[in-house]
PDB file of C-alpha atoms in Angstrom:
ATOM      1  CA  MET A  15    -121.717  71.267 -13.330  1.00 61.00           C
ATOM      2  CA  ALA A  16    -125.791  70.937 -13.944  1.00 77.00           C
ATOM      3  CA  LEU A  17    -126.355  69.251 -10.245  1.00 85.00           C
ATOM      4  CA  ALA A  18    -124.572  72.110  -8.725  1.00 89.00           C
ATOM      5  CA  GLU A  19    -127.008  74.357 -10.873  1.00 89.00           C
ATOM      6  CA  LEU A  20    -130.120  72.714  -9.734  1.00 90.00           C
ATOM      7  CA  SER A  21    -129.700  72.296  -6.327  1.00 93.00           C
ATOM      8  CA  SER A  22    -128.511  75.158  -5.657  1.00 93.00           C
ATOM      9  CA  ALA A  23    -132.228  76.459  -7.852  1.00 91.00           C
ATOM     10  CA  LEU A  24    -134.643  74.389  -6.102  1.00 93.00           C
ATOM     11  CA  ALA A  25    -132.896  75.635  -3.107  1.00 94.00           C
ATOM     12  CA  LEU A  26    -133.181  79.486  -3.590  1.00 94.00           C
ATOM     13  CA  ARG A  27    -136.951  77.669  -5.055  1.00 93.00           C
ATOM     14  CA  LEU A  28    -137.530  76.587  -0.944  1.00 94.00           C
ATOM     15  CA  ARG A  29    -136.116  79.772   0.336  1.00 95.00           C
ATOM     16  CA  ASP A  30    -138.872  81.773  -0.922  1.00 94.00           C
ATOM     17  CA  LEU A  31    -141.300  78.651   0.241  1.00 94.00           C
ATOM     18  CA  ALA A  32    -140.567  78.603   3.717  1.00 94.00           C
ATOM     19  CA  ARG A  33    -139.843  83.057   3.019  1.00 94.00           C
ATOM     20  CA  LEU A  34    -143.885  83.303   1.522  1.00 93.00           C
ATOM     21  CA  ALA A  35    -145.099  80.318   4.910  1.00 92.00           C
ATOM     22  CA  ASP A  36    -143.099  82.546   7.315  1.00 93.00           C
ATOM     23  CA  ARG A  37    -144.941  85.941   6.443  1.00 93.00           C
ATOM     24  CA  LEU A  38    -147.983  84.716   5.704  1.00 92.00           C
ATOM     25  CA  ASP A  39    -147.741  82.980   9.689  1.00 90.00           C
ATOM     26  CA  ARG A  40    -146.977  86.390  10.889  1.00 89.00           C
ATOM     27  CA  LEU A  41    -150.762  87.283   9.908  1.00 89.00           C
ATOM     28  CA  GLU A  42    -152.250  87.669  12.275  1.00 78.00           C
ATOM     29  CA  SER A  43    -154.641  84.510  12.262  1.00 82.00           C
ATOM     30  CA  GLY A  44    -151.097  82.997  12.521  1.00 82.00           C
ATOM     31  CA  THR A  45    -149.053  82.634  15.621  1.00 89.00           C
ATOM     32  CA  GLY A  46    -145.448  83.573  14.251  1.00 89.00           C
ATOM     33  CA  GLU A  47    -143.433  80.591  15.523  1.00 92.00           C
ATOM     34  CA  TRP A  48    -143.885  78.827  12.044  1.00 91.00           C
ATOM     35  CA  LEU A  49    -140.206  78.946  10.703  1.00 91.00           C
ATOM     36  CA  SER A  50    -138.066  78.707  14.503  1.00 92.00           C
ATOM     37  CA  ALA A  51    -140.417  75.794  14.942  1.00 93.00           C
ATOM     38  CA  GLN A  52    -138.575  73.879  11.265  1.00 93.00           C
ATOM     39  CA  SER A  53    -136.143  71.519  12.271  1.00 94.00           C
ATOM     40  CA  GLU A  54    -133.267  70.286  10.154  1.00 95.00           C
ATOM     41  CA  ALA A  55    -135.102  67.197   9.777  1.00 96.00           C
ATOM     42  CA  ASP A  56    -137.700  69.329   8.302  1.00 96.00           C
ATOM     43  CA  TRP A  57    -135.312  71.037   5.663  1.00 96.00           C
ATOM     44  CA  ARG A  58    -133.806  68.071   4.254  1.00 97.00           C
ATOM     45  CA  ALA A  59    -137.636  66.804   3.591  1.00 97.00           C
ATOM     46  CA  ALA A  60    -139.138  69.489   2.457  1.00 96.00           C
ATOM     47  CA  SER A  61    -135.501  69.549  -0.167  1.00 96.00           C
ATOM     48  CA  THR A  62    -135.886  66.129  -0.654  1.00 96.00           C
ATOM     49  CA  ASP A  63    -140.363  66.775  -1.606  1.00 96.00           C
ATOM     50  CA  ILE A  64    -138.622  70.097  -3.742  1.00 95.00           C
ATOM     51  CA  VAL A  65    -136.057  67.855  -5.428  1.00 95.00           C
ATOM     52  CA  LEU A  66    -138.763  64.843  -6.136  1.00 96.00           C
ATOM     53  CA  ARG A  67    -141.916  67.508  -7.595  1.00 96.00           C
ATOM     54  CA  ALA A  68    -139.026  69.133  -9.731  1.00 95.00           C
ATOM     55  CA  LEU A  69    -137.809  65.155 -10.875  1.00 96.00           C
ATOM     56  CA  ARG A  70    -141.471  63.917 -11.619  1.00 96.00           C
ATOM     57  CA  THR A  71    -142.809  67.578 -13.373  1.00 96.00           C
ATOM     58  CA  ALA A  72    -140.111  67.114 -15.374  1.00 96.00           C
ATOM     59  CA  ALA A  73    -140.058  64.201 -16.434  1.00 95.00           C
ATOM     60  CA  ASP A  74    -143.695  64.465 -19.006  1.00 96.00           C
ATOM     61  CA  PRO A  75    -142.750  64.379 -21.501  1.00 96.00           C
ATOM     62  CA  ALA A  76    -144.648  67.598 -22.451  1.00 96.00           C
ATOM     63  CA  ASN A  77    -143.692  69.877 -20.287  1.00 97.00           C
ATOM     64  CA  PHE A  78    -139.987  68.344 -20.824  1.00 97.00           C
ATOM     65  CA  ALA A  79    -140.645  69.928 -24.182  1.00 97.00           C
ATOM     66  CA  ILE A  80    -141.844  73.249 -22.949  1.00 98.00           C
ATOM     67  CA  LEU A  81    -138.504  73.491 -20.269  1.00 97.00           C
ATOM     68  CA  THR A  82    -136.265  72.602 -23.192  1.00 97.00           C
ATOM     69  CA  PHE A  83    -137.948  74.978 -25.989  1.00 97.00           C
ATOM     70  CA  LEU A  84    -137.257  76.956 -22.859  1.00 97.00           C
ATOM     71  CA  SER A  85    -134.193  77.045 -21.886  1.00 95.00           C
ATOM     72  CA  ALA A  86    -133.174  78.076 -25.249  1.00 95.00           C
ATOM     73  CA  HIS A  87    -135.837  81.249 -25.543  1.00 94.00           C
ATOM     74  CA  SER A  88    -134.517  83.896 -22.930  1.00 89.00           C
ATOM     75  CA  SER A  89    -138.539  84.308 -22.694  1.00 94.00           C
ATOM     76  CA  ALA A  90    -141.106  83.752 -25.476  1.00 96.00           C
ATOM     77  CA  PRO A  91    -144.283  84.621 -25.992  1.00 97.00           C
ATOM     78  CA  MET A  92    -147.862  81.149 -25.044  1.00 97.00           C
ATOM     79  CA  ALA A  93    -149.006  81.918 -28.227  1.00 96.00           C
ATOM     80  CA  GLU A  94    -145.584  80.842 -29.669  1.00 97.00           C
ATOM     81  CA  LEU A  95    -144.576  78.566 -27.081  1.00 97.00           C
ATOM     82  CA  GLU A  96    -148.235  76.605 -27.871  1.00 96.00           C
ATOM     83  CA  GLN A  97    -147.125  76.102 -31.569  1.00 96.00           C
ATOM     84  CA  ALA A  98    -143.506  74.924 -30.774  1.00 96.00           C
ATOM     85  CA  VAL A  99    -145.662  72.255 -27.951  1.00 96.00           C
ATOM     86  CA  GLY A 100    -148.284  71.553 -30.130  1.00 96.00           C
ATOM     87  CA  LEU A 101    -150.000  72.254 -27.059  1.00 97.00           C
ATOM     88  CA  GLY A 102    -153.898  74.333 -26.636  1.00 96.00           C
ATOM     89  CA  ARG A 103    -153.604  77.555 -25.020  1.00 96.00           C
ATOM     90  CA  LEU A 104    -155.518  75.835 -21.585  1.00 97.00           C
ATOM     91  CA  ALA A 105    -153.588  72.538 -21.597  1.00 97.00           C
ATOM     92  CA  LEU A 106    -150.011  74.526 -21.623  1.00 98.00           C
ATOM     93  CA  SER A 107    -150.984  77.515 -19.228  1.00 97.00           C
ATOM     94  CA  GLU A 108    -151.683  74.987 -17.195  1.00 97.00           C
ATOM     95  CA  ARG A 109    -148.797  72.711 -18.106  1.00 98.00           C
ATOM     96  CA  VAL A 110    -146.209  75.922 -17.213  1.00 98.00           C
ATOM     97  CA  ASN A 111    -148.060  76.780 -14.028  1.00 97.00           C
ATOM     98  CA  ASP A 112    -146.434  73.178 -13.023  1.00 97.00           C
ATOM     99  CA  LEU A 113    -143.305  73.510 -13.593  1.00 97.00           C
ATOM    100  CA  ILE A 114    -143.754  76.707 -12.277  1.00 96.00           C
ATOM    101  CA  GLN A 115    -144.590  76.182  -9.129  1.00 95.00           C
ATOM    102  CA  VAL A 116    -141.770  73.683  -9.203  1.00 95.00           C
ATOM    103  CA  GLY A 117    -139.546  76.699  -9.926  1.00 94.00           C
ATOM    104  CA  LEU A 118    -138.962  75.559 -13.467  1.00 96.00           C
ATOM    105  CA  ALA A 119    -140.671  78.115 -14.866  1.00 97.00           C
ATOM    106  CA  ALA A 120    -142.106  81.333 -14.903  1.00 96.00           C
ATOM    107  CA  ARG A 121    -144.417  84.058 -16.102  1.00 96.00           C
ATOM    108  CA  HIS A 122    -145.048  87.287 -16.555  1.00 94.00           C
ATOM    109  CA  ILE A 123    -148.853  88.158 -17.008  1.00 89.00           C
ATOM    110  CA  ASP A 124    -148.366  90.753 -18.190  1.00 93.00           C
ATOM    111  CA  THR A 125    -147.480  90.495 -22.201  1.00 94.00           C
ATOM    112  CA  ASP A 126    -148.171  86.847 -21.825  1.00 93.00           C
ATOM    113  CA  HIS A 127    -144.561  85.415 -21.831  1.00 97.00           C
ATOM    114  CA  ALA A 128    -143.322  82.242 -20.219  1.00 98.00           C
ATOM    115  CA  GLN A 129    -139.755  82.111 -19.251  1.00 97.00           C
ATOM    116  CA  GLY A 130    -137.156  79.553 -18.138  1.00 95.00           C
ATOM    117  CA  THR A 131    -135.776  79.081 -15.181  1.00 94.00           C
ATOM    118  CA  ALA A 132    -131.828  78.592 -13.963  1.00 93.00           C
ATOM    119  CA  ALA A 133    -133.077  75.432 -12.371  1.00 94.00           C
ATOM    120  CA  GLY A 134    -135.434  74.131 -15.922  1.00 95.00           C
ATOM    121  CA  ALA A 135    -131.700  74.922 -17.626  1.00 94.00           C
ATOM    122  CA  ALA A 136    -129.775  72.814 -15.479  1.00 93.00           C
ATOM    123  CA  LEU A 137    -132.880  70.396 -15.111  1.00 94.00           C
ATOM    124  CA  VAL A 138    -132.773  69.733 -19.425  1.00 95.00           C
ATOM    125  CA  ASN A 139    -129.462  70.586 -18.860  1.00 93.00           C
ATOM    126  CA  LEU A 140    -128.950  67.099 -16.679  1.00 93.00           C
ATOM    127  CA  ILE A 141    -131.773  65.057 -18.389  1.00 94.00           C
ATOM    128  CA  ASN A 142    -130.085  65.549 -21.504  1.00 94.00           C
ATOM    129  CA  SER A 143    -126.442  64.482 -20.394  1.00 92.00           C
ATOM    130  CA  ILE A 144    -127.942  61.601 -18.681  1.00 92.00           C
ATOM    131  CA  GLY A 145    -129.384  60.919 -21.821  1.00 92.00           C
ATOM    132  CA  GLU A 146    -126.369  61.274 -24.299  1.00 91.00           C
ATOM    133  CA  THR A 147    -124.524  58.806 -21.845  1.00 91.00           C
ATOM    134  CA  THR A 148    -126.553  56.770 -22.217  1.00 90.00           C
ATOM    135  CA  ALA A 149    -126.540  56.564 -25.754  1.00 88.00           C
ATOM    136  CA  GLU A 150    -122.703  56.113 -25.181  1.00 87.00           C
ATOM    137  CA  LYS A 151    -123.730  53.111 -23.371  1.00 86.00           C
ATOM    138  CA  ILE A 152    -125.394  51.625 -25.522  1.00 83.00           C
ATOM    139  CA  SER A 153    -123.243  50.637 -27.815  1.00 76.00           C
ATOM    140  CA  ASN A 154    -121.718  48.336 -25.401  1.00 78.00           C
ATOM    141  CA  PHE A 155    -124.421  46.934 -25.032  1.00 74.00           C
ATOM    142  CA  LYS A 156    -125.726  46.296 -28.743  1.00 69.00           C
ATOM    143  CA  PRO A 157    -127.649  42.417 -29.489  1.00 66.00           C
ATOM    144  CA  GLN A 158    -124.965  41.223 -31.989  1.00 65.00           C
ATOM    145  CA  THR A 159    -126.653  40.434 -35.275  1.00 65.00           C
ATOM    146  CA  SER A 160    -126.908  36.629 -35.798  1.00 64.00           C
ATOM    147  CA  ASN A 161    -128.342  33.989 -38.397  1.00 66.00           C
ATOM    148  CA  PHE A 162    -129.061  32.106 -35.397  1.00 61.00           C
ATOM    149  CA  LYS A 163    -133.290  30.814 -36.010  1.00 68.00           C
ATOM    150  CA  PHE A 164    -135.229  29.252 -33.186  1.00 63.00           C
ATOM    151  CA  PRO A 165    -135.626  25.593 -33.694  1.00 64.00           C
ATOM    152  CA  ILE A 166    -139.972  25.067 -34.839  1.00 64.00           C
ATOM    153  CA  LEU A 167    -140.527  22.405 -31.768  1.00 61.00           C
ATOM    154  CA  LYS A 168    -143.982  20.265 -32.737  1.00 62.00           C
ATOM    155  CA  PHE A 169    -145.810  18.844 -29.972  1.00 64.00           C
ATOM    156  CA  GLU A 170    -148.619  16.180 -30.435  1.00 65.00           C
ATOM    157  CA  LEU A 171    -150.889  14.997 -27.973  1.00 63.00           C
ATOM    158  CA  PRO A 172    -151.428  11.080 -27.348  1.00 55.00           C
TER     159      PRO A 172
END
């Protein structure tokens, strides 16, 4: 289920980015033709790009800690988030901005709060699910303990 939620949330983020690009293209300096010129291949490439960017951003341990915290809270003051993840204000701000860029977080400047998004929560759930499944499977591959000792080999030079 997390995969479907993540795909939907990233598609909405991509839609918002496309709307913004279209609006900018319709200004006096643009041609007004950008949106209609986009092909199916362009949309597929953009979709792949946003998925890869979201995965890369979330895969960073500090960013994942932020996402995990935000997925457990509807809204959190930046000061609280700062203490929860152990980052300074500037580093935290930059990381939250990175998450915002790919639609995994949001921030209200007026209240100095950060919020998780549906995409961020879905990605945390997906990563946790993969981690739990991996942990379950590792029990099948644990090495058996033994009393075997490697022999000590002696080499003599002529």
